[in-house]
PDB file of C-alpha atoms in Angstrom:
ATOM      1  CA  MET A   1     -61.623   7.538 -11.695  1.00  0.00           C
ATOM      2  CA  ILE A   2     -58.393   5.715 -10.638  1.00  0.00           C
ATOM      3  CA  ILE A   3     -57.899   2.363 -12.357  1.00  0.00           C
ATOM      4  CA  PRO A   4     -55.908  -0.128 -10.234  1.00  0.00           C
ATOM      5  CA  MET A   5     -52.722  -1.322 -11.947  1.00  0.00           C
ATOM      6  CA  ARG A   6     -52.267  -5.074 -12.008  1.00  0.00           C
ATOM      7  CA  THR A   7     -49.422  -6.306  -9.841  1.00  0.00           C
ATOM      8  CA  HIS A   8     -47.489  -7.955 -12.651  1.00  0.00           C
ATOM      9  CA  ILE A   9     -47.695  -4.828 -14.806  1.00  0.00           C
ATOM     10  CA  LEU A  10     -46.439  -2.664 -11.935  1.00  0.00           C
ATOM     11  CA  ALA A  11     -43.536  -5.047 -11.337  1.00  0.00           C
ATOM     12  CA  ALA A  12     -42.609  -4.961 -15.015  1.00  0.00           C
ATOM     13  CA  VAL A  13     -42.646  -1.167 -15.088  1.00  0.00           C
ATOM     14  CA  LEU A  14     -40.492  -0.961 -11.962  1.00  0.00           C
ATOM     15  CA  GLY A  15     -38.076  -3.489 -13.449  1.00  0.00           C
ATOM     16  CA  VAL A  16     -37.620  -1.397 -16.578  1.00  0.00           C
ATOM     17  CA  LEU A  17     -37.003   1.719 -14.487  1.00  0.00           C
ATOM     18  CA  VAL A  18     -34.432  -0.039 -12.279  1.00  0.00           C
ATOM     19  CA  THR A  19     -32.651  -1.513 -15.304  1.00  0.00           C
ATOM     20  CA  ALA A  20     -32.510   1.879 -16.997  1.00  0.00           C
ATOM     21  CA  ALA A  21     -31.173   3.533 -13.878  1.00  0.00           C
ATOM     22  CA  GLY A  22     -28.528   0.844 -13.492  1.00  0.00           C
ATOM     23  CA  ALA A  23     -27.434   1.146 -17.101  1.00  0.00           C
ATOM     24  CA  GLY A  24     -26.708   4.834 -16.647  1.00  0.00           C
ATOM     25  CA  ALA A  25     -25.169   4.535 -13.200  1.00  0.00           C
ATOM     26  CA  GLN A  26     -21.555   5.518 -12.719  1.00  0.00           C
ATOM     27  CA  PRO A  27     -19.119   3.118 -11.031  1.00  0.00           C
ATOM     28  CA  PRO A  28     -18.463   3.979  -7.379  1.00  0.00           C
ATOM     29  CA  ASP A  29     -15.641   6.411  -6.663  1.00  0.00           C
ATOM     30  CA  ILE A  30     -13.776   3.869  -4.570  1.00  0.00           C
ATOM     31  CA  VAL A  31     -10.155   2.765  -4.942  1.00  0.00           C
ATOM     32  CA  LEU A  32     -10.021   0.275  -2.057  1.00  0.00           C
ATOM     33  CA  LEU A  33     -10.439  -3.219  -3.484  1.00  0.00           C
ATOM     34  CA  GLU A  34     -11.996  -4.557  -0.283  1.00  0.00           C
ATOM     35  CA  GLU A  35     -14.849  -2.027  -0.552  1.00  0.00           C
ATOM     36  CA  LEU A  36     -15.808  -3.089  -4.083  1.00  0.00           C
ATOM     37  CA  THR A  37     -17.894  -6.022  -5.261  1.00  0.00           C
ATOM     38  CA  TRP A  38     -16.357  -8.573  -7.588  1.00  0.00           C
ATOM     39  CA  THR A  39     -18.373  -7.259 -10.519  1.00  0.00           C
ATOM     40  CA  GLU A  40     -17.183  -3.716  -9.803  1.00  0.00           C
ATOM     41  CA  VAL A  41     -13.586  -4.932  -9.810  1.00  0.00           C
ATOM     42  CA  ARG A  42     -14.170  -6.790 -13.073  1.00  0.00           C
ATOM     43  CA  ASP A  43     -15.691  -3.714 -14.667  1.00  0.00           C
ATOM     44  CA  ALA A  44     -12.938  -1.445 -13.356  1.00  0.00           C
ATOM     45  CA  VAL A  45     -10.261  -3.667 -14.909  1.00  0.00           C
ATOM     46  CA  ARG A  46     -12.162  -3.786 -18.195  1.00  0.00           C
ATOM     47  CA  ALA A  47     -12.388   0.010 -18.102  1.00  0.00           C
ATOM     48  CA  GLY A  48      -8.605   0.350 -17.794  1.00  0.00           C
ATOM     49  CA  LYS A  49      -7.851   0.213 -14.058  1.00  0.00           C
ATOM     50  CA  THR A  50      -5.136  -2.379 -14.537  1.00  0.00           C
ATOM     51  CA  THR A  51      -2.717  -1.184 -11.849  1.00  0.00           C
ATOM     52  CA  ILE A  52      -3.029  -2.628  -8.351  1.00  0.00           C
ATOM     53  CA  ILE A  53      -1.139  -1.345  -5.323  1.00  0.00           C
ATOM     54  CA  ILE A  54      -0.256  -3.903  -2.643  1.00  0.00           C
ATOM     55  CA  PRO A  55       0.628  -1.930   0.507  1.00  0.00           C
ATOM     56  CA  ALA A  56       2.606  -3.488   3.326  1.00  0.00           C
ATOM     57  CA  GLY A  57       2.447  -1.998   6.793  1.00  0.00           C
ATOM     58  CA  GLY A  58       3.360  -3.726  10.035  1.00  0.00           C
ATOM     59  CA  THR A  59       2.038  -4.143  13.571  1.00  0.00           C
ATOM     60  CA  GLU A  60       4.593  -2.922  16.076  1.00  0.00           C
ATOM     61  CA  GLN A  61       5.120  -0.772  19.133  1.00  0.00           C
ATOM     62  CA  ASN A  62       5.252   2.968  18.458  1.00  0.00           C
ATOM     63  CA  GLY A  63       5.826   4.301  21.924  1.00  0.00           C
ATOM     64  CA  PRO A  64       3.210   5.085  24.586  1.00  0.00           C
ATOM     65  CA  HIS A  65       1.601   7.772  22.403  1.00  0.00           C
ATOM     66  CA  MET A  66       0.987   6.037  19.069  1.00  0.00           C
ATOM     67  CA  ALA A  67      -1.029   2.935  18.228  1.00  0.00           C
ATOM     68  CA  LEU A  68       0.475  -0.337  17.058  1.00  0.00           C
ATOM     69  CA  GLY A  69      -1.105  -0.020  13.599  1.00  0.00           C
ATOM     70  CA  LYS A  70       0.753   3.167  12.611  1.00  0.00           C
ATOM     71  CA  HIS A  71       2.295   1.644   9.489  1.00  0.00           C
ATOM     72  CA  ASN A  72      -0.971   0.011   8.412  1.00  0.00           C
ATOM     73  CA  ALA A  73      -3.043   3.169   8.806  1.00  0.00           C
ATOM     74  CA  ARG A  74      -0.480   5.412   7.130  1.00  0.00           C
ATOM     75  CA  VAL A  75       0.148   3.240   4.107  1.00  0.00           C
ATOM     76  CA  LYS A  76      -3.598   2.712   3.580  1.00  0.00           C
ATOM     77  CA  VAL A  77      -4.320   6.450   3.485  1.00  0.00           C
ATOM     78  CA  LEU A  78      -1.304   7.332   1.334  1.00  0.00           C
ATOM     79  CA  SER A  79      -1.904   4.430  -1.071  1.00  0.00           C
ATOM     80  CA  GLN A  80      -5.401   5.746  -1.744  1.00  0.00           C
ATOM     81  CA  ASP A  81      -3.994   9.188  -2.550  1.00  0.00           C
ATOM     82  CA  ILE A  82      -1.391   7.582  -4.817  1.00  0.00           C
ATOM     83  CA  ALA A  83      -4.025   5.489  -6.606  1.00  0.00           C
ATOM     84  CA  ARG A  84      -6.240   8.497  -7.221  1.00  0.00           C
ATOM     85  CA  GLN A  85      -3.353  10.490  -8.664  1.00  0.00           C
ATOM     86  CA  LEU A  86      -2.336   7.598 -10.915  1.00  0.00           C
ATOM     87  CA  GLY A  87      -5.916   7.409 -12.150  1.00  0.00           C
ATOM     88  CA  ASP A  88      -5.832   3.758 -13.246  1.00  0.00           C
ATOM     89  CA  ALA A  89      -5.149   2.039  -9.934  1.00  0.00           C
ATOM     90  CA  LEU A  90      -6.890   0.197  -7.121  1.00  0.00           C
ATOM     91  CA  VAL A  91      -5.513  -0.566  -3.653  1.00  0.00           C
ATOM     92  CA  ALA A  92      -5.350  -4.076  -2.194  1.00  0.00           C
ATOM     93  CA  PRO A  93      -5.867  -4.757   1.528  1.00  0.00           C
ATOM     94  CA  VAL A  94      -2.858  -3.773   3.632  1.00  0.00           C
ATOM     95  CA  ILE A  95      -0.506  -6.582   4.622  1.00  0.00           C
ATOM     96  CA  ALA A  96      -0.260  -6.096   8.378  1.00  0.00           C
ATOM     97  CA  TYR A  97       2.023  -9.033   9.238  1.00  0.00           C
ATOM     98  CA  VAL A  98       5.680  -8.384   8.391  1.00  0.00           C
ATOM     99  CA  PRO A  99       9.085  -9.322   9.857  1.00  0.00           C
ATOM    100  CA  GLU A 100       9.459  -7.518  13.197  1.00  0.00           C
ATOM    101  CA  GLY A 101      12.162  -9.493  15.022  1.00  0.00           C
ATOM    102  CA  GLY A 102      12.681 -12.814  16.748  1.00  0.00           C
ATOM    103  CA  ILE A 103      10.389 -14.515  19.235  1.00  0.00           C
ATOM    104  CA  ALA A 104      12.678 -16.727  21.325  1.00  0.00           C
ATOM    105  CA  PRO A 105      14.470 -14.750  22.536  1.00  0.00           C
ATOM    106  CA  PRO A 106      12.437 -11.657  21.646  1.00  0.00           C
ATOM    107  CA  THR A 107      14.405  -9.106  19.644  1.00  0.00           C
ATOM    108  CA  ALA A 108      13.746  -5.654  18.142  1.00  0.00           C
ATOM    109  CA  HIS A 109      10.099  -4.572  18.494  1.00  0.00           C
ATOM    110  CA  MET A 110       9.067  -8.037  19.675  1.00  0.00           C
ATOM    111  CA  ARG A 111      10.252  -6.994  23.130  1.00  0.00           C
ATOM    112  CA  TYR A 112       7.084  -4.863  23.385  1.00  0.00           C
ATOM    113  CA  PRO A 113       3.551  -6.275  23.889  1.00  0.00           C
ATOM    114  CA  GLY A 114       1.309  -6.156  20.834  1.00  0.00           C
ATOM    115  CA  THR A 115       3.977  -6.407  18.159  1.00  0.00           C
ATOM    116  CA  ILE A 116       3.368  -9.186  15.614  1.00  0.00           C
ATOM    117  CA  THR A 117       6.184 -10.719  13.610  1.00  0.00           C
ATOM    118  CA  ALA A 118       6.240 -13.010  10.584  1.00  0.00           C
ATOM    119  CA  PRO A 119       9.134 -14.990   9.080  1.00  0.00           C
ATOM    120  CA  GLU A 120      10.675 -13.411   5.986  1.00  0.00           C
ATOM    121  CA  GLU A 121       9.739 -16.404   3.847  1.00  0.00           C
ATOM    122  CA  ALA A 122       6.097 -16.202   4.976  1.00  0.00           C
ATOM    123  CA  PHE A 123       5.934 -12.488   4.193  1.00  0.00           C
ATOM    124  CA  GLN A 124       7.366 -13.064   0.735  1.00  0.00           C
ATOM    125  CA  LYS A 125       4.906 -15.891   0.041  1.00  0.00           C
ATOM    126  CA  VAL A 126       1.947 -13.661   0.920  1.00  0.00           C
ATOM    127  CA  LEU A 127       3.260 -10.975  -1.429  1.00  0.00           C
ATOM    128  CA  GLU A 128       3.907 -13.507  -4.176  1.00  0.00           C
ATOM    129  CA  PHE A 129       0.466 -15.075  -4.086  1.00  0.00           C
ATOM    130  CA  ALA A 130      -1.278 -11.720  -3.818  1.00  0.00           C
ATOM    131  CA  ALA A 131       0.554 -10.752  -7.012  1.00  0.00           C
ATOM    132  CA  ARG A 132      -0.340 -14.069  -8.673  1.00  0.00           C
ATOM    133  CA  SER A 133      -3.982 -13.508  -7.740  1.00  0.00           C
ATOM    134  CA  PHE A 134      -4.044 -10.074  -9.325  1.00  0.00           C
ATOM    135  CA  LYS A 135      -2.363 -11.310 -12.495  1.00  0.00           C
ATOM    136  CA  GLN A 136      -5.101 -13.939 -12.753  1.00  0.00           C
ATOM    137  CA  HIS A 137      -7.746 -11.209 -12.546  1.00  0.00           C
ATOM    138  CA  GLY A 138      -6.296  -9.102 -15.352  1.00  0.00           C
ATOM    139  CA  PHE A 139      -4.109  -6.531 -13.615  1.00  0.00           C
ATOM    140  CA  ARG A 140      -1.021  -5.638 -15.656  1.00  0.00           C
ATOM    141  CA  ASN A 141       1.036  -3.577 -13.215  1.00  0.00           C
ATOM    142  CA  ILE A 142       1.406  -4.779  -9.635  1.00  0.00           C
ATOM    143  CA  VAL A 143       2.922  -2.123  -7.374  1.00  0.00           C
ATOM    144  CA  LEU A 144       4.511  -3.059  -4.042  1.00  0.00           C
ATOM    145  CA  LEU A 145       4.724  -0.292  -1.416  1.00  0.00           C
ATOM    146  CA  GLY A 146       6.233  -0.843   2.024  1.00  0.00           C
ATOM    147  CA  ASP A 147       5.823   1.560   4.935  1.00  0.00           C
ATOM    148  CA  HIS A 148       8.190  -0.509   7.074  1.00  0.00           C
ATOM    149  CA  GLY A 149      11.915  -0.967   6.559  1.00  0.00           C
ATOM    150  CA  SER A 150      11.731  -4.732   7.020  1.00  0.00           C
ATOM    151  CA  THR A 151       9.552  -5.093   3.911  1.00  0.00           C
ATOM    152  CA  GLN A 152      11.922  -3.519   1.404  1.00  0.00           C
ATOM    153  CA  ALA A 153      14.231  -6.458   0.664  1.00  0.00           C
ATOM    154  CA  GLY A 154      11.351  -8.928   0.441  1.00  0.00           C
ATOM    155  CA  GLN A 155       9.442  -6.755  -1.981  1.00  0.00           C
ATOM    156  CA  LYS A 156      12.454  -6.459  -4.279  1.00  0.00           C
ATOM    157  CA  ALA A 157      13.069 -10.200  -4.128  1.00  0.00           C
ATOM    158  CA  VAL A 158       9.455 -11.067  -4.997  1.00  0.00           C
ATOM    159  CA  ALA A 159       9.359  -8.537  -7.827  1.00  0.00           C
ATOM    160  CA  ALA A 160      12.589  -9.887  -9.314  1.00  0.00           C
ATOM    161  CA  ARG A 161      11.413 -13.520  -9.192  1.00  0.00           C
ATOM    162  CA  LEU A 162       7.998 -12.861 -10.688  1.00  0.00           C
ATOM    163  CA  ASN A 163       9.315 -10.531 -13.377  1.00  0.00           C
ATOM    164  CA  ARG A 164      11.700 -13.246 -14.535  1.00  0.00           C
ATOM    165  CA  GLU A 165       8.881 -15.784 -14.578  1.00  0.00           C
ATOM    166  CA  TRP A 166       6.430 -13.447 -16.309  1.00  0.00           C
ATOM    167  CA  ALA A 167       8.860 -11.854 -18.760  1.00  0.00           C
ATOM    168  CA  ALA A 168       6.825 -12.913 -21.791  1.00  0.00           C
ATOM    169  CA  THR A 169       3.372 -12.099 -20.360  1.00  0.00           C
ATOM    170  CA  GLY A 170       3.297  -8.304 -20.270  1.00  0.00           C
ATOM    171  CA  VAL A 171       2.543  -8.320 -16.533  1.00  0.00           C
ATOM    172  CA  ARG A 172       5.116  -6.595 -14.352  1.00  0.00           C
ATOM    173  CA  VAL A 173       5.712  -6.232 -10.611  1.00  0.00           C
ATOM    174  CA  HIS A 174       7.133  -2.914  -9.418  1.00  0.00           C
ATOM    175  CA  ALA A 175       8.869  -2.723  -6.010  1.00  0.00           C
ATOM    176  CA  ILE A 176       8.805   1.031  -5.432  1.00  0.00           C
ATOM    177  CA  GLU A 177      11.528   1.897  -2.932  1.00  0.00           C
ATOM    178  CA  GLU A 178      10.923   5.633  -3.386  1.00  0.00           C
ATOM    179  CA  TYR A 179       7.855   5.429  -1.146  1.00  0.00           C
ATOM    180  CA  TYR A 180       9.924   4.339   1.847  1.00  0.00           C
ATOM    181  CA  ARG A 181      12.909   6.510   0.931  1.00  0.00           C
ATOM    182  CA  ALA A 182      10.732   9.624   0.806  1.00  0.00           C
ATOM    183  CA  GLY A 183       9.422   9.001   4.307  1.00  0.00           C
ATOM    184  CA  GLU A 184      12.803   8.117   5.768  1.00  0.00           C
ATOM    185  CA  ILE A 185      15.040  10.682   4.037  1.00  0.00           C
ATOM    186  CA  GLU A 186      13.135  13.414   2.228  1.00  0.00           C
ATOM    187  CA  VAL A 187      10.480  14.164   4.840  1.00  0.00           C
ATOM    188  CA  PRO A 188      13.034  14.582   7.662  1.00  0.00           C
ATOM    189  CA  ARG A 189      15.031  16.847   5.350  1.00  0.00           C
ATOM    190  CA  LEU A 190      11.896  18.927   4.816  1.00  0.00           C
ATOM    191  CA  PHE A 191      11.314  19.176   8.568  1.00  0.00           C
ATOM    192  CA  ARG A 192      14.957  20.120   9.227  1.00  0.00           C
ATOM    193  CA  ALA A 193      14.558  22.979   6.778  1.00  0.00           C
ATOM    194  CA  ARG A 194      11.693  24.205   8.983  1.00  0.00           C
ATOM    195  CA  GLY A 195      13.910  24.341  12.043  1.00  0.00           C
ATOM    196  CA  TYR A 196      13.379  20.965  13.716  1.00  0.00           C
ATOM    197  CA  SER A 197      16.439  19.154  15.052  1.00  0.00           C
ATOM    198  CA  ASP A 198      17.559  15.589  14.437  1.00  0.00           C
ATOM    199  CA  ALA A 199      17.067  14.947  18.140  1.00  0.00           C
ATOM    200  CA  GLU A 200      13.366  15.803  17.741  1.00  0.00           C
ATOM    201  CA  LEU A 201      12.846  14.007  14.441  1.00  0.00           C
ATOM    202  CA  GLY A 202      14.240  10.731  15.722  1.00  0.00           C
ATOM    203  CA  ARG A 203      14.294   7.390  13.971  1.00  0.00           C
ATOM    204  CA  HIS A 204      11.151   5.800  15.419  1.00  0.00           C
ATOM    205  CA  ALA A 205       7.974   7.295  16.912  1.00  0.00           C
ATOM    206  CA  GLY A 206       9.609  10.709  17.130  1.00  0.00           C
ATOM    207  CA  LEU A 207       8.435  13.962  15.604  1.00  0.00           C
ATOM    208  CA  THR A 208       8.587  12.747  11.973  1.00  0.00           C
ATOM    209  CA  ASP A 209       6.531   9.598  12.557  1.00  0.00           C
ATOM    210  CA  THR A 210       4.039  11.370  14.793  1.00  0.00           C
ATOM    211  CA  ALA A 211       3.477  14.355  12.496  1.00  0.00           C
ATOM    212  CA  LEU A 212       2.839  12.031   9.545  1.00  0.00           C
ATOM    213  CA  MET A 213       0.409  10.008  11.647  1.00  0.00           C
ATOM    214  CA  LEU A 214      -1.479  13.106  12.774  1.00  0.00           C
ATOM    215  CA  ALA A 215      -1.777  14.157   9.127  1.00  0.00           C
ATOM    216  CA  THR A 216      -3.057  10.792   7.917  1.00  0.00           C
ATOM    217  CA  ASP A 217      -5.061   9.332  10.814  1.00  0.00           C
ATOM    218  CA  ALA A 218      -5.004  11.383  14.017  1.00  0.00           C
ATOM    219  CA  ARG A 219      -7.055   8.749  15.881  1.00  0.00           C
ATOM    220  CA  MET A 220      -3.878   6.713  16.220  1.00  0.00           C
ATOM    221  CA  VAL A 221      -2.100   9.335  18.355  1.00  0.00           C
ATOM    222  CA  ARG A 222      -2.652   9.989  22.081  1.00  0.00           C
ATOM    223  CA  PRO A 223      -1.891  13.743  22.416  1.00  0.00           C
ATOM    224  CA  ASP A 224      -1.809  13.608  26.213  1.00  0.00           C
ATOM    225  CA  ARG A 225       1.098  11.148  26.096  1.00  0.00           C
ATOM    226  CA  LEU A 226       3.452  13.108  23.846  1.00  0.00           C
ATOM    227  CA  ARG A 227       6.843  13.377  25.519  1.00  0.00           C
ATOM    228  CA  PRO A 228      10.551  13.011  24.646  1.00  0.00           C
ATOM    229  CA  GLY A 229      11.737   9.439  24.259  1.00  0.00           C
ATOM    230  CA  ARG A 230      12.977   7.692  27.372  1.00  0.00           C
ATOM    231  CA  GLU A 231      14.968   4.553  27.900  1.00  0.00           C
ATOM    232  CA  GLY A 232      12.809   1.519  27.218  1.00  0.00           C
ATOM    233  CA  ASP A 233       9.640   3.340  26.055  1.00  0.00           C
ATOM    234  CA  GLY A 234      10.162   2.571  22.351  1.00  0.00           C
ATOM    235  CA  VAL A 235      10.532   6.203  21.257  1.00  0.00           C
ATOM    236  CA  ASP A 236      13.584   7.576  19.484  1.00  0.00           C
ATOM    237  CA  GLY A 237      13.139  11.347  19.202  1.00  0.00           C
ATOM    238  CA  ASP A 238      10.784  13.907  20.654  1.00  0.00           C
ATOM    239  CA  PRO A 239       7.221  14.011  19.271  1.00  0.00           C
ATOM    240  CA  THR A 240       6.134  16.880  21.531  1.00  0.00           C
ATOM    241  CA  ARG A 241       5.900  19.515  18.779  1.00  0.00           C
ATOM    242  CA  ALA A 242       4.328  17.230  16.163  1.00  0.00           C
ATOM    243  CA  THR A 243       1.189  18.576  14.460  1.00  0.00           C
ATOM    244  CA  ALA A 244      -1.033  17.584  11.566  1.00  0.00           C
ATOM    245  CA  GLU A 245      -0.164  20.874   9.867  1.00  0.00           C
ATOM    246  CA  LEU A 246       3.509  19.934   9.936  1.00  0.00           C
ATOM    247  CA  GLY A 247       2.818  16.416   8.725  1.00  0.00           C
ATOM    248  CA  ARG A 248       0.632  17.252   5.714  1.00  0.00           C
ATOM    249  CA  PRO A 249       3.437  18.563   3.440  1.00  0.00           C
ATOM    250  CA  GLY A 250       5.432  15.459   4.355  1.00  0.00           C
ATOM    251  CA  ALA A 251       2.554  13.169   3.404  1.00  0.00           C
ATOM    252  CA  GLU A 252       2.067  15.061   0.144  1.00  0.00           C
ATOM    253  CA  LEU A 253       5.771  14.691  -0.609  1.00  0.00           C
ATOM    254  CA  ILE A 254       5.622  10.911  -0.135  1.00  0.00           C
ATOM    255  CA  VAL A 255       2.619  10.695  -2.458  1.00  0.00           C
ATOM    256  CA  SER A 256       4.115  12.857  -5.204  1.00  0.00           C
ATOM    257  CA  ARG A 257       7.478  11.072  -5.149  1.00  0.00           C
ATOM    258  CA  THR A 258       5.770   7.685  -5.273  1.00  0.00           C
ATOM    259  CA  VAL A 259       3.441   8.622  -8.120  1.00  0.00           C
ATOM    260  CA  ASP A 260       6.409   9.833 -10.160  1.00  0.00           C
ATOM    261  CA  ALA A 261       8.349   6.640  -9.392  1.00  0.00           C
ATOM    262  CA  VAL A 262       5.443   4.359 -10.327  1.00  0.00           C
ATOM    263  CA  ARG A 263       4.880   6.151 -13.624  1.00  0.00           C
ATOM    264  CA  LYS A 264       8.574   5.998 -14.443  1.00  0.00           C
ATOM    265  CA  SER A 265       8.750   2.295 -13.603  1.00  0.00           C
ATOM    266  CA  ILE A 266       5.703   1.490 -15.737  1.00  0.00           C
ATOM    267  CA  THR A 267       7.033   3.549 -18.649  1.00  0.00           C
ATOM    268  CA  HIS A 268      10.376   1.732 -18.565  1.00  0.00           C
ATOM    269  CA  ARG A 269       8.874  -1.746 -18.202  1.00  0.00           C
TER     270      ARG A 269
END
């Protein structure tokens, strides 16, 4: 004969089972701060994840074949790889608003629809208060990575100011220039060694940029619009032969160089 279980007894049993399951549960394998709950962040910091990466991207024209968010998408993917290799790091939301040129009159990338610019002082304030927020929450190493050239000076300036202010606290800000340098210098050198010319690689939205984008987030590239740069189209170089297979070693190089630089900077704090 089946004896009905009273409702309150059943609820108590289920509560014990849920509590037991929760006690043995592993924290989620997530490094993106915005995908964690506040209690998961708290527990991660308590468990030793005391490094936070603040990635800066940028929203700018990248020719007719590549989306405006190239820098944001690339730095988000690569920052996750960097965090996982470091082992004790999380990744903050990407800063998508960076200096991109003047508005009146429009200069640099601001001559192209969709580009968003921010004053240098505003960019630095966002960086500064993001860093102050993370210090408040218990992070000890705050790593600044910039995928865009216009972010480099601001990152160094913010790091220098906060490190002077926090000298006695044990919290340090690291402006890691090697991330940008690897993408701008070492990756093109790698591609040259594989037979690609400087005319193809280009300085903006050419083969280098496009291959890295295909390797990190191919959704951002319009393959049917790949063509050599033309006057006024925002492309410097020729992305025609860009492939994800070409871009992957370049992306891996950026990650490895950055991981080494972060570890060195933290060691020599």
